[in-house]
Amino acid sequence: MRFSSLTLGLVAVVLASPAVANAPAVPRQLAKMDAEAFRAKATIDDDDLEFATIISTRNGFRKERRLNGSTSFDSHVEAHVDKRTGETRFEVHQSLRYWGSQRLYDTVHFADRDGNLVAQRLDHARRGDDTMCPNSDFNGDCALTMKLVFSVDETQLRAAMTRAEGWDLKFKGRPNGRDDLRIRIVPAEIEGLLLAVDDYRATLSA
């Protein structure tokens, strides 16, 4: 399973202290990467039968990471660029695979460009193939997957890019926060995506 630079999440219940909860660890290899590295590894999905081209950092930093031996993550940021106008929609993607009962996520918390804490509804929280569950009521533990996505504007991304420590986000687990998932987007990944988008937009104007 891929593990991108975005995937630095820690579930709150296994953290030793509030200080740890507020400081997602950045792997040493990731900390050494710069924006040009992410720009070079950006994937471009330009289908001639689609109106938008998708530019993604999903291959920027790949490493498997597991939490408590049962949860793994795969995350990245994407840009959907309209081929006719150059208008761009940005998204944060968070995938997780875990063993347990079904989780519920519908909101993400983060600091906006003015430093204010905001709660934003997810665009969607899609479940994967749950046929491995022991029964139709999902009462027992199962091998489960989810894909969480929310949209973010370019101004917010550029503001987040200026944070030296990175941009922290927390996907809120319902109903009691037991499954809260905290992640960090490093500035180099955001800048690399924006550079790749600028490169592609230049081809449209040409």
XYZ file of N, CA, C and O in Angstrom:
824
model
N 0.829 -1.186 0.000
C 0.000 0.000 0.000
C 0.866 1.239 0.000
O 1.854 1.310 0.700
N 0.472 2.256 -0.788
C 1.232 3.489 -0.821
C 1.010 4.271 0.460
O -0.042 4.228 1.067
N 2.017 5.043 0.836
C 1.894 5.959 1.968
C 2.560 7.250 1.556
O 3.766 7.340 1.472
N 1.756 8.278 1.221
C 2.320 9.520 0.714
C 2.755 10.415 1.857
O 2.537 10.130 3.019
N 3.335 11.566 1.502
C 3.830 12.479 2.521
C 2.718 13.034 3.372
O 2.941 13.471 4.490
N 1.512 13.042 2.839
C 0.408 13.553 3.621
C 0.076 12.626 4.783
O -0.434 13.049 5.808
N 0.398 11.337 4.669
C -0.084 10.362 5.616
C 0.822 10.263 6.824
O 1.683 9.419 6.869
N 0.619 11.145 7.763
C 1.391 11.160 8.994
C 0.435 11.143 10.167
O 0.671 11.742 11.207
N -0.733 10.493 9.974
C -1.797 10.541 10.956
C -1.558 9.658 12.160
O -0.944 8.622 12.063
N -2.107 10.086 13.309
C -2.045 9.299 14.533
C -3.417 9.321 15.175
O -4.001 10.379 15.352
N -3.952 8.169 15.543
C -5.238 8.121 16.221
C -5.050 8.564 17.669
O -4.168 8.085 18.365
N -5.917 9.455 18.134
C -5.693 10.113 19.416
C -5.640 9.149 20.593
O -4.920 9.375 21.551
N -6.390 8.053 20.553
C -6.470 7.192 21.724
C -5.183 6.469 22.029
O -5.009 5.955 23.133
N -4.250 6.374 21.075
C -3.013 5.655 21.346
C -1.858 6.592 21.628
O -0.731 6.164 21.819
N -2.142 7.891 21.672
C -1.071 8.847 21.905
C -0.775 8.957 23.390
O -1.662 8.918 24.233
N 0.489 9.129 23.709
C 0.905 9.140 25.105
C 0.560 10.440 25.811
O 0.341 10.461 27.010
N 0.527 11.573 25.074
C 0.305 12.858 25.728
C -0.239 13.854 24.730
O -0.114 13.680 23.522
N -0.870 14.973 25.215
C -1.357 16.018 24.302
C -0.245 16.603 23.465
O -0.455 16.986 22.320
N 0.960 16.694 23.990
C 2.067 17.271 23.232
C 2.355 16.431 21.998
O 2.628 16.948 20.923
N 2.308 15.098 22.158
C 2.521 14.218 21.008
C 1.392 14.362 20.014
O 1.588 14.393 18.800
N 0.166 14.488 20.528
C -1.001 14.603 19.647
C -0.910 15.829 18.766
O -1.427 15.850 17.655
N -0.248 16.879 19.246
C -0.167 18.124 18.496
C 1.056 18.205 17.597
O 1.302 19.244 16.998
N 1.820 17.140 17.500
C 3.041 17.178 16.696
C 3.227 15.881 15.916
O 4.010 15.023 16.314
N 2.483 15.704 14.803
C 2.699 14.506 13.981
C 4.150 14.415 13.523
O 4.743 15.412 13.113
N 4.725 13.242 13.625
C 6.133 13.066 13.266
C 6.311 13.075 11.751
O 5.480 12.549 11.010
N 7.391 13.669 11.298
C 7.742 13.688 9.884
C 8.940 12.764 9.673
O 9.997 12.975 10.272
N 8.809 11.716 8.845
C 9.945 10.821 8.594
C 11.161 11.592 8.085
O 11.028 12.580 7.359
N 12.322 11.137 8.457
C 13.561 11.827 8.092
C 13.711 11.964 6.577
O 14.126 13.007 6.067
N 13.378 10.897 5.859
C 13.506 10.934 4.398
C 12.590 11.991 3.794
O 12.974 12.725 2.884
N 11.386 12.098 4.322
C 10.436 13.093 3.834
C 10.919 14.507 4.133
O 10.808 15.407 3.299
N 11.468 14.704 5.330
C 11.940 16.033 5.724
C 13.025 16.559 4.794
O 13.201 17.766 4.658
N 13.753 15.657 4.140
C 14.830 16.057 3.233
C 14.325 16.420 1.836
O 15.069 16.987 1.041
N 13.077 16.058 1.524
C 12.549 16.313 0.181
C 12.168 17.774 0.017
O 11.662 18.407 0.944
N 12.415 18.303 -1.185
C 12.023 19.677 -1.472
C 10.898 19.704 -2.503
O 10.447 18.661 -2.996
N 10.446 20.918 -2.825
C 9.321 21.065 -3.749
C 9.628 20.498 -5.128
O 8.746 19.936 -5.794
N 10.874 20.630 -5.578
C 11.231 20.133 -6.907
C 11.094 18.617 -6.980
O 10.752 18.061 -8.029
N 11.354 17.931 -5.862
C 11.204 16.478 -5.844
C 9.741 16.091 -6.037
O 9.426 15.162 -6.798
N 8.844 16.788 -5.372
C 7.414 16.509 -5.536
C 6.925 16.926 -6.917
O 6.072 16.257 -7.512
N 7.458 18.027 -7.414
C 7.088 18.475 -8.760
C 7.460 17.417 -9.795
O 6.671 17.096 -10.695
N 8.643 16.834 -9.644
C 9.118 15.836 -10.605
C 8.313 14.542 -10.532
O 8.149 13.842 -11.537
N 7.797 14.214 -9.339
C 7.066 12.963 -9.156
C 5.558 13.105 -9.312
O 4.825 12.127 -9.180
N 5.095 14.313 -9.595
C 3.651 14.520 -9.749
C 3.120 13.700 -10.920
O 3.729 13.647 -11.986
N 1.994 13.043 -10.724
C 1.364 12.277 -11.796
C 0.338 13.157 -12.492
O -0.362 13.944 -11.848
N 0.249 13.019 -13.816
C -0.688 13.820 -14.612
C -1.579 12.872 -15.397
O -1.113 12.133 -16.273
N -2.852 12.871 -15.063
C -3.839 12.030 -15.744
C -4.613 12.908 -16.718
O -5.553 13.599 -16.346
N -4.187 12.879 -17.970
C -4.770 13.741 -19.005
C -5.491 12.865 -20.027
O -4.936 12.510 -21.071
N -6.716 12.530 -19.728
C -7.546 11.674 -20.590
C -8.240 12.549 -21.620
O -8.916 13.525 -21.268
N -8.091 12.210 -22.901
C -8.677 13.062 -23.944
C -10.199 13.004 -23.970
O -10.833 13.781 -24.685
N -10.804 12.107 -23.189
C -12.259 12.042 -23.113
C -12.783 12.618 -21.793
O -13.928 12.375 -21.407
N -11.935 13.365 -21.105
C -12.341 14.045 -19.880
C -12.129 15.545 -20.037
O -11.236 15.983 -20.756
N -12.956 16.327 -19.351
C -12.855 17.783 -19.422
C -11.777 18.337 -18.505
O -11.343 19.481 -18.669
N -11.365 17.556 -17.499
C -10.368 18.027 -16.546
C -9.181 17.078 -16.494
O -9.324 15.860 -16.671
N -8.012 17.644 -16.267
C -6.793 16.868 -16.061
C -6.516 16.801 -14.555
O -6.622 17.820 -13.862
N -6.180 15.618 -14.071
C -5.911 15.441 -12.641
C -4.403 15.378 -12.412
O -3.707 14.535 -12.982
N -3.913 16.269 -11.581
C -2.496 16.298 -11.199
C -2.416 15.922 -9.721
O -3.121 16.503 -8.893
N -1.579 14.950 -9.388
C -1.605 14.369 -8.047
C -0.203 14.170 -7.481
O 0.753 13.940 -8.223
N -0.099 14.215 -6.154
C 1.160 13.927 -5.468
C 1.172 12.515 -4.881
O 1.984 12.223 -4.008
N 0.296 11.648 -5.353
C 0.160 10.318 -4.729
C 1.451 9.504 -4.760
O 1.654 8.624 -3.936
N 2.334 9.792 -5.710
C 3.609 9.067 -5.771
C 4.774 9.871 -5.193
O 5.931 9.463 -5.326
N 4.478 10.985 -4.549
C 5.546 11.850 -4.047
C 6.413 11.207 -2.990
O 7.639 11.229 -3.069
N 5.767 10.636 -1.982
C 6.510 9.960 -0.921
C 5.771 8.672 -0.615
O 4.632 8.696 -0.142
N 6.403 7.539 -0.900
C 5.727 6.255 -0.773
C 6.399 5.422 0.311
O 7.572 5.084 0.202
N 5.635 5.131 1.330
C 6.150 4.321 2.416
C 4.970 3.743 3.179
O 4.018 4.446 3.492
N 5.039 2.461 3.475
C 3.963 1.843 4.238
C 4.113 2.193 5.705
O 5.199 2.136 6.268
N 3.003 2.575 6.306
C 3.020 2.903 7.727
C 1.801 2.272 8.388
O 0.691 2.389 7.875
N 2.017 1.607 9.509
C 0.917 0.958 10.209
C 0.823 1.480 11.633
O 1.816 1.845 12.236
N -0.394 1.513 12.123
C -0.652 1.971 13.478
C -1.234 0.813 14.270
O -2.222 0.211 13.865
N -0.611 0.459 15.391
C -1.093 -0.635 16.227
C -1.180 -1.951 15.467
O -1.952 -2.826 15.820
N -0.440 -2.072 14.375
C -0.416 -3.310 13.615
C -1.680 -3.595 12.844
O -1.814 -4.655 12.232
N -2.649 -2.658 12.837
C -3.923 -2.972 12.196
C -4.439 -1.895 11.256
O -5.394 -2.122 10.537
N -3.826 -0.708 11.258
C -4.315 0.391 10.432
C -3.201 0.910 9.533
O -2.090 1.139 9.992
N -3.491 1.085 8.252
C -2.512 1.659 7.333
C -3.162 2.802 6.574
O -4.385 2.864 6.443
N -2.325 3.715 6.065
C -2.825 4.943 5.469
C -2.209 5.175 4.086
O -1.105 4.737 3.819
N -2.938 5.899 3.264
C -2.439 6.305 1.960
C -3.097 7.633 1.628
O -4.315 7.698 1.521
N -2.300 8.692 1.496
C -2.884 10.020 1.311
C -2.148 10.822 0.252
O -0.986 10.565 -0.024
N -2.841 11.808 -0.317
C -2.194 12.699 -1.265
C -3.091 13.911 -1.501
O -4.227 13.964 -1.019
N -2.561 14.887 -2.229
C -3.355 16.045 -2.641
C -3.463 16.044 -4.162
O -2.568 15.563 -4.857
N -4.585 16.561 -4.638
C -4.854 16.543 -6.079
C -5.323 17.914 -6.559
O -5.895 18.693 -5.794
N -5.097 18.155 -7.862
C -5.640 19.325 -8.540
C -6.390 18.852 -9.773
O -5.872 18.036 -10.540
N -7.614 19.335 -9.952
C -8.424 19.012 -11.124
C -8.507 20.279 -11.977
O -9.200 21.242 -11.623
N -7.797 20.275 -13.095
C -7.666 21.475 -13.926
C -8.572 21.371 -15.146
O -8.435 20.431 -15.949
N -9.487 22.324 -15.299
C -10.369 22.368 -16.466
C -9.526 22.690 -17.696
O -8.858 23.734 -17.740
N -9.570 21.833 -18.690
C -8.736 22.010 -19.883
C -9.146 23.227 -20.710
O -8.318 23.780 -21.450
N -10.395 23.650 -20.591
C -10.868 24.762 -21.415
C -10.571 26.118 -20.778
O -10.277 27.087 -21.482
N -10.655 26.185 -19.457
C -10.541 27.473 -18.772
C -9.311 27.588 -17.868
O -8.923 28.699 -17.510
N -8.734 26.462 -17.477
C -7.625 26.484 -16.533
C -8.083 26.575 -15.086
O -7.269 26.519 -14.162
N -9.390 26.713 -14.871
C -9.920 26.764 -13.503
C -9.592 25.456 -12.790
O -9.719 24.372 -13.365
N -9.193 25.561 -11.531
C -8.672 24.402 -10.822
C -9.386 24.178 -9.496
O -9.613 25.130 -8.731
N -9.730 22.919 -9.243
C -10.285 22.517 -7.944
C -9.255 21.640 -7.237
O -8.738 20.694 -7.806
N -8.948 21.975 -6.000
C -7.964 21.212 -5.233
C -8.674 20.325 -4.218
O -9.700 20.718 -3.645
N -8.098 19.147 -3.975
C -8.677 18.203 -3.040
C -7.591 17.553 -2.184
O -6.462 17.361 -2.641
N -7.967 17.198 -0.958
C -7.138 16.367 -0.088
C -7.781 14.987 -0.038
O -8.985 14.872 0.205
N -6.978 13.955 -0.301
C -7.468 12.573 -0.298
C -6.823 11.794 0.848
O -5.602 11.828 1.012
N -7.636 11.109 1.619
C -7.143 10.271 2.719
C -7.792 8.896 2.621
O -9.016 8.766 2.726
N -6.981 7.879 2.394
C -7.478 6.505 2.378
C -6.976 5.787 3.614
O -5.868 6.050 4.089
N -7.770 4.908 4.157
C -7.302 4.098 5.269
C -7.865 2.690 5.180
O -8.944 2.461 4.656
N -7.045 1.765 5.664
C -7.414 0.354 5.744
C -7.182 -0.063 7.190
O -6.105 0.176 7.745
N -8.187 -0.674 7.782
C -8.067 -0.989 9.199
C -8.863 -2.241 9.547
O -9.725 -2.690 8.785
N -8.567 -2.774 10.710
C -9.287 -3.933 11.227
C -10.095 -3.475 12.425
O -9.561 -2.882 13.350
N -11.404 -3.713 12.394
C -12.248 -3.303 13.510
C -13.679 -3.125 13.069
O -14.098 -3.672 12.041
N -14.431 -2.354 13.830
C -15.806 -2.046 13.457
C -15.822 -0.819 12.562
O -14.841 -0.089 12.475
N -16.955 -0.584 11.902
C -17.035 0.524 10.957
C -16.822 1.871 11.633
O -17.316 2.123 12.727
N -16.061 2.730 10.963
C -15.818 4.081 11.445
C -16.692 5.071 10.687
O -17.081 4.828 9.543
N -16.956 6.204 11.323
C -17.758 7.259 10.712
C -16.975 8.567 10.738
O -16.530 9.011 11.797
N -16.786 9.169 9.561
C -16.135 10.469 9.446
C -17.001 11.358 8.565
O -17.489 10.926 7.518
N -17.193 12.617 8.970
C -17.919 13.553 8.104
C -17.357 14.964 8.149
O -17.809 15.841 7.427
N -16.324 15.195 8.997
C -15.798 16.544 9.190
C -14.284 16.506 9.340
O -13.728 15.524 9.838
N -13.632 17.566 8.877
C -12.192 17.723 9.091
C -11.941 19.085 9.744
O -12.607 20.069 9.415
N -11.026 19.117 10.704
C -10.642 20.361 11.378
C -9.261 20.799 10.896
O -8.361 19.967 10.747
N -9.084 22.110 10.684
C -7.771 22.653 10.339
C -7.791 24.162 10.554
O -8.851 24.772 10.704
N -6.607 24.749 10.587
C -6.494 26.205 10.698
C -6.565 26.812 9.305
O -5.878 26.359 8.386
N -7.395 27.843 9.139
C -7.509 28.478 7.831
C -6.356 29.448 7.614
O -5.427 29.539 8.427
N -6.390 30.201 6.516
C -5.264 31.064 6.165
C -5.054 32.201 7.162
O -3.982 32.805 7.207
N -6.094 32.498 7.992
C -5.958 33.527 9.023
C -5.593 32.939 10.379
O -5.523 33.664 11.372
N -5.376 31.629 10.411
C -5.012 30.975 11.655
C -6.185 30.583 12.521
O -5.994 30.131 13.658
N -7.408 30.736 12.013
C -8.597 30.382 12.784
C -8.956 28.915 12.579
O -8.887 28.403 11.464
N -9.349 28.239 13.646
C -9.759 26.838 13.550
C -11.122 26.753 12.891
O -12.066 27.447 13.294
N -11.235 25.906 11.867
C -12.505 25.722 11.174
C -12.841 24.233 11.120
O -11.951 23.378 11.188
N -14.116 23.955 11.016
C -14.605 22.589 10.819
C -15.284 22.554 9.462
O -16.232 23.299 9.207
N -14.800 21.711 8.563
C -15.333 21.637 7.206
C -15.905 20.254 6.936
O -15.287 19.241 7.278
N -17.064 20.234 6.322
C -17.666 18.963 5.950
C -16.845 18.303 4.849
O -16.332 18.963 3.941
N -16.714 16.995 4.921
C -16.041 16.258 3.856
C -16.922 16.251 2.617
O -18.155 16.225 2.713
N -16.292 16.252 1.445
C -17.052 16.099 0.203
C -17.689 14.721 0.159
O -18.838 14.563 -0.232
N -16.916 13.724 0.565
C -17.480 12.380 0.715
C -16.577 11.501 1.568
O -15.383 11.757 1.696
N -17.189 10.494 2.166
C -16.486 9.464 2.931
C -17.013 8.135 2.422
O -18.071 7.659 2.852
N -16.293 7.551 1.492
C -16.769 6.341 0.806
C -16.166 5.084 1.419
O -14.983 5.033 1.698
N -17.002 4.109 1.591
C -16.540 2.833 2.098
C -16.099 1.948 0.939
O -16.647 2.027 -0.161
N -15.138 1.088 1.213
C -14.688 0.140 0.208
C -15.541 -1.115 0.234
O -16.692 -1.102 0.678
N -14.970 -2.213 -0.210
C -15.666 -3.488 -0.255
C -15.721 -4.078 1.155
O -14.702 -4.492 1.705
N -16.914 -4.102 1.743
C -17.075 -4.615 3.096
C -17.573 -6.053 3.132
O -18.120 -6.510 4.132
N -17.407 -6.776 2.040
C -17.931 -8.143 1.977
C -17.198 -9.093 2.909
O -17.670 -10.207 3.148
N -16.036 -8.666 3.440
C -15.304 -9.529 4.354
C -15.866 -9.464 5.772
O -15.418 -10.178 6.664
N -16.838 -8.578 6.000
C -17.430 -8.492 7.328
C -18.167 -9.783 7.651
O -18.733 -10.419 6.750
N -18.214 -10.165 8.920
C -18.802 -11.452 9.286
C -20.308 -11.526 9.132
O -20.862 -12.610 9.020
N -21.002 -10.383 9.121
C -22.461 -10.420 8.973
C -22.958 -9.108 8.398
O -22.231 -8.120 8.333
N -24.201 -9.099 7.980
C -24.758 -7.935 7.289
C -24.929 -6.733 8.215
O -25.057 -5.602 7.753
N -24.935 -6.956 9.522
C -25.095 -5.849 10.464
C -23.766 -5.232 10.872
O -23.736 -4.251 11.620
N -22.668 -5.811 10.415
C -21.329 -5.304 10.714
C -21.095 -5.182 12.226
O -20.490 -4.241 12.703
N -21.605 -6.156 12.974
C -21.454 -6.090 14.431
C -20.066 -6.531 14.884
O -19.597 -6.138 15.939
N -19.421 -7.377 14.095
C -18.109 -7.869 14.466
C -17.003 -7.078 13.813
O -17.235 -6.201 12.984
N -15.760 -7.380 14.217
C -14.609 -6.727 13.599
C -14.389 -7.260 12.197
O -14.560 -8.454 11.929
N -13.978 -6.341 11.281
C -13.793 -6.696 9.876
C -12.539 -6.008 9.337
O -12.019 -5.076 9.943
N -12.084 -6.459 8.172
C -11.064 -5.737 7.422
C -11.800 -4.724 6.556
O -12.535 -5.091 5.646
N -11.619 -3.431 6.831
C -12.415 -2.377 6.207
C -11.530 -1.309 5.568
O -10.373 -1.131 5.953
N -12.086 -0.611 4.587
C -11.382 0.488 3.938
C -12.313 1.686 3.815
O -13.539 1.539 3.774
N -11.710 2.890 3.755
C -12.465 4.118 3.541
C -11.639 5.074 2.701
O -10.410 5.011 2.690
N -12.333 5.971 2.002
C -11.696 7.039 1.244
C -12.371 8.352 1.645
O -13.575 8.530 1.447
N -11.590 9.257 2.252
C -12.097 10.543 2.709
C -11.557 11.640 1.791
O -10.362 11.670 1.503
N -12.421 12.548 1.355
C -12.014 13.610 0.428
C -12.680 14.922 0.832
O -13.865 14.950 1.176
N -11.906 16.012 0.801
C -12.511 17.329 0.948
C -11.801 18.315 0.021
O -10.634 18.141 -0.328
N -12.532 19.349 -0.374
C -12.015 20.357 -1.291
C -11.383 21.508 -0.520
O -11.802 21.827 0.599
N -10.389 22.126 -1.126
C -9.717 23.264 -0.515
C -9.324 24.231 -1.624
O -8.971 23.807 -2.730
N -9.412 25.536 -1.364
C -9.095 26.484 -2.431
C -7.588 26.760 -2.482
O -6.839 26.466 -1.550
N -7.165 27.328 -3.586
C -5.738 27.558 -3.815
C -5.159 28.555 -2.813
O -4.002 28.408 -2.379
N -5.952 29.545 -2.423
C -5.471 30.524 -1.450
C -5.121 29.856 -0.131
O -4.101 30.166 0.500
N -5.967 28.932 0.298
C -5.708 28.207 1.542
C -4.438 27.371 1.430
O -3.614 27.329 2.345
N -4.256 26.700 0.294
C -3.056 25.884 0.113
C -1.793 26.741 0.137
O -0.784 26.357 0.742
N -1.839 27.889 -0.520
C -0.651 28.745 -0.550
C -0.336 29.294 0.848
O 0.830 29.463 1.203
N -1.367 29.564 1.639
C -1.141 30.014 3.009
C -0.561 28.881 3.848
O 0.366 29.084 4.642
N -1.077 27.659 3.665
C -0.576 26.505 4.407
C 0.871 26.215 4.048
O 1.647 25.746 4.885
N 1.246 26.500 2.821
C 2.605 26.243 2.354
C 3.635 27.079 3.107
O 4.800 26.697 3.215
N 3.216 28.213 3.663
C 4.155 29.087 4.364
C 4.426 28.633 5.794
O 5.309 29.177 6.460
N 3.678 27.629 6.284
C 3.896 27.129 7.640
C 5.088 26.188 7.634
O 5.041 25.099 7.064
N 6.165 26.598 8.284
C 7.398 25.810 8.258
C 7.202 24.405 8.817
O 7.813 23.446 8.347
N 6.335 24.273 9.828
C 6.145 22.965 10.456
C 5.177 22.079 9.679
O 5.099 20.875 9.919
N 4.452 22.661 8.721
C 3.494 21.892 7.936
C 2.061 22.254 8.298
O 1.798 22.997 9.252
N 1.116 21.729 7.540
C -0.306 22.019 7.720
C -0.974 20.814 8.361
O -1.045 19.744 7.769
N -1.460 20.988 9.591
C -2.077 19.893 10.331
C -3.585 19.851 10.092
O -4.247 20.899 10.067
N -4.102 18.627 9.954
C -5.533 18.415 9.787
C -5.950 17.251 10.678
O -5.154 16.340 10.937
N -7.187 17.291 11.118
C -7.721 16.189 11.920
C -9.087 15.775 11.374
O -10.036 16.560 11.382
N -9.185 14.536 10.905
C -10.466 13.970 10.499
C -11.168 13.501 11.776
O -10.623 12.693 12.533
N -12.376 14.018 12.007
C -13.080 13.753 13.251
C -13.888 12.462 13.161
O -14.736 12.301 12.289
N -13.589 11.547 14.085
C -14.317 10.285 14.139
C -15.551 10.412 15.010
O -15.500 10.952 16.115
N -16.674 9.960 14.497
C -17.921 10.007 15.259
C -18.182 8.653 15.909
O -17.742 7.634 15.402
N -18.907 8.635 17.079
C -19.554 9.793 17.691
C -18.725 10.472 18.781
O -19.024 11.583 19.178
N -17.669 9.825 19.278
C -16.989 10.356 20.461
C -15.536 10.724 20.223
O -14.786 10.956 21.164
N -15.098 10.797 18.970
C -13.726 11.169 18.665
C -12.721 10.063 18.875
O -11.514 10.286 18.720
N -13.180 8.856 19.188
C -12.258 7.748 19.451
C -11.379 7.449 18.246
O -10.223 7.075 18.396
N -11.933 7.617 17.053
C -11.190 7.285 15.836
C -10.647 8.517 15.128
O -10.366 8.471 13.928
N -10.505 9.640 15.839
C -9.916 10.842 15.234
C -8.592 10.485 14.557
O -7.794 9.711 15.088
N -8.378 11.058 13.399
C -7.168 10.781 12.622
C -6.480 12.092 12.290
O -7.042 12.946 11.596
N -5.273 12.279 12.788
C -4.531 13.525 12.569
C -3.426 13.302 11.547
O -2.688 12.318 11.627
N -3.321 14.217 10.586
C -2.312 14.112 9.544
C -1.603 15.451 9.381
O -2.063 16.475 9.901
N -0.484 15.427 8.665
C 0.255 16.663 8.387
C 0.674 16.685 6.922
O 1.217 15.715 6.407
N 0.407 17.791 6.259
C 0.871 18.007 4.893
C 2.117 18.874 4.975
O 2.068 19.993 5.494
N 3.231 18.379 4.473
C 4.462 19.162 4.538
C 4.449 20.243 3.453
O 3.866 20.059 2.379
N 5.068 21.406 3.710
C 5.053 22.510 2.743
C 5.601 22.127 1.373
O 5.096 22.592 0.340
N 6.637 21.272 1.334
C 7.236 20.901 0.054
C 6.243 20.188 -0.851
O 6.270 20.353 -2.078
N 5.351 19.389 -0.265
C 4.370 18.682 -1.091
C 3.369 19.650 -1.699
O 3.011 19.537 -2.879
N 2.908 20.604 -0.896
C 1.970 21.597 -1.409
C 2.618 22.422 -2.520
O 2.035 22.606 -3.596
N 3.831 22.898 -2.269
C 4.518 23.715 -3.268
C 4.788 22.917 -4.539
O 4.636 23.432 -5.654
N 5.175 21.646 -4.389
C 5.431 20.815 -5.559
C 4.193 20.635 -6.414
O 4.257 20.683 -7.651
N 3.044 20.433 -5.761
C 1.792 20.308 -6.517
C 1.472 21.599 -7.240
O 1.118 21.588 -8.430
N 1.611 22.736 -6.565
C 1.294 24.022 -7.187
C 2.225 24.320 -8.366
O 1.788 24.867 -9.385
N 3.490 23.945 -8.243
C 4.424 24.125 -9.359
C 4.019 23.271 -10.551
O 4.070 23.725 -11.707
N 3.614 22.022 -10.280
C 3.186 21.129 -11.364
C 1.924 21.663 -12.031
O 1.759 21.559 -13.259
N 1.033 22.241 -11.240
C -0.186 22.835 -11.803
C 0.172 24.042 -12.670
O -0.384 24.215 -13.765
N 1.083 24.882 -12.189
C 1.515 26.036 -12.991
C 2.126 25.576 -14.312
O 1.890 26.193 -15.362
N 2.910 24.508 -14.274
C 3.506 23.967 -15.496
C 2.425 23.551 -16.478
O 2.505 23.841 -17.680
N 1.408 22.867 -15.974
C 0.344 22.384 -16.862
C -0.485 23.553 -17.396
O -0.831 23.575 -18.584
N -0.797 24.506 -16.563
C -1.562 25.673 -17.016
C -0.820 26.414 -18.127
O -1.431 26.954 -19.059
N 0.497 26.454 -18.041
C 1.312 27.121 -19.067
C 1.118 26.434 -20.419
O 1.121 27.103 -21.458
N 0.972 25.109 -20.413
C 0.755 24.397 -21.690
C -0.602 24.739 -22.273
O -0.780 24.743 -23.501
N -1.590 25.016 -21.417
C -2.924 25.375 -21.908
C -2.899 26.738 -22.591
O -3.505 26.917 -23.637
N -2.217 27.697 -21.970
C -2.156 29.034 -22.555
C -1.339 29.058 -23.829
O -1.577 29.865 -24.727
N -0.347 28.145 -23.915
C 0.476 28.095 -25.124
C -0.309 27.559 -26.299
O -0.030 27.866 -27.438
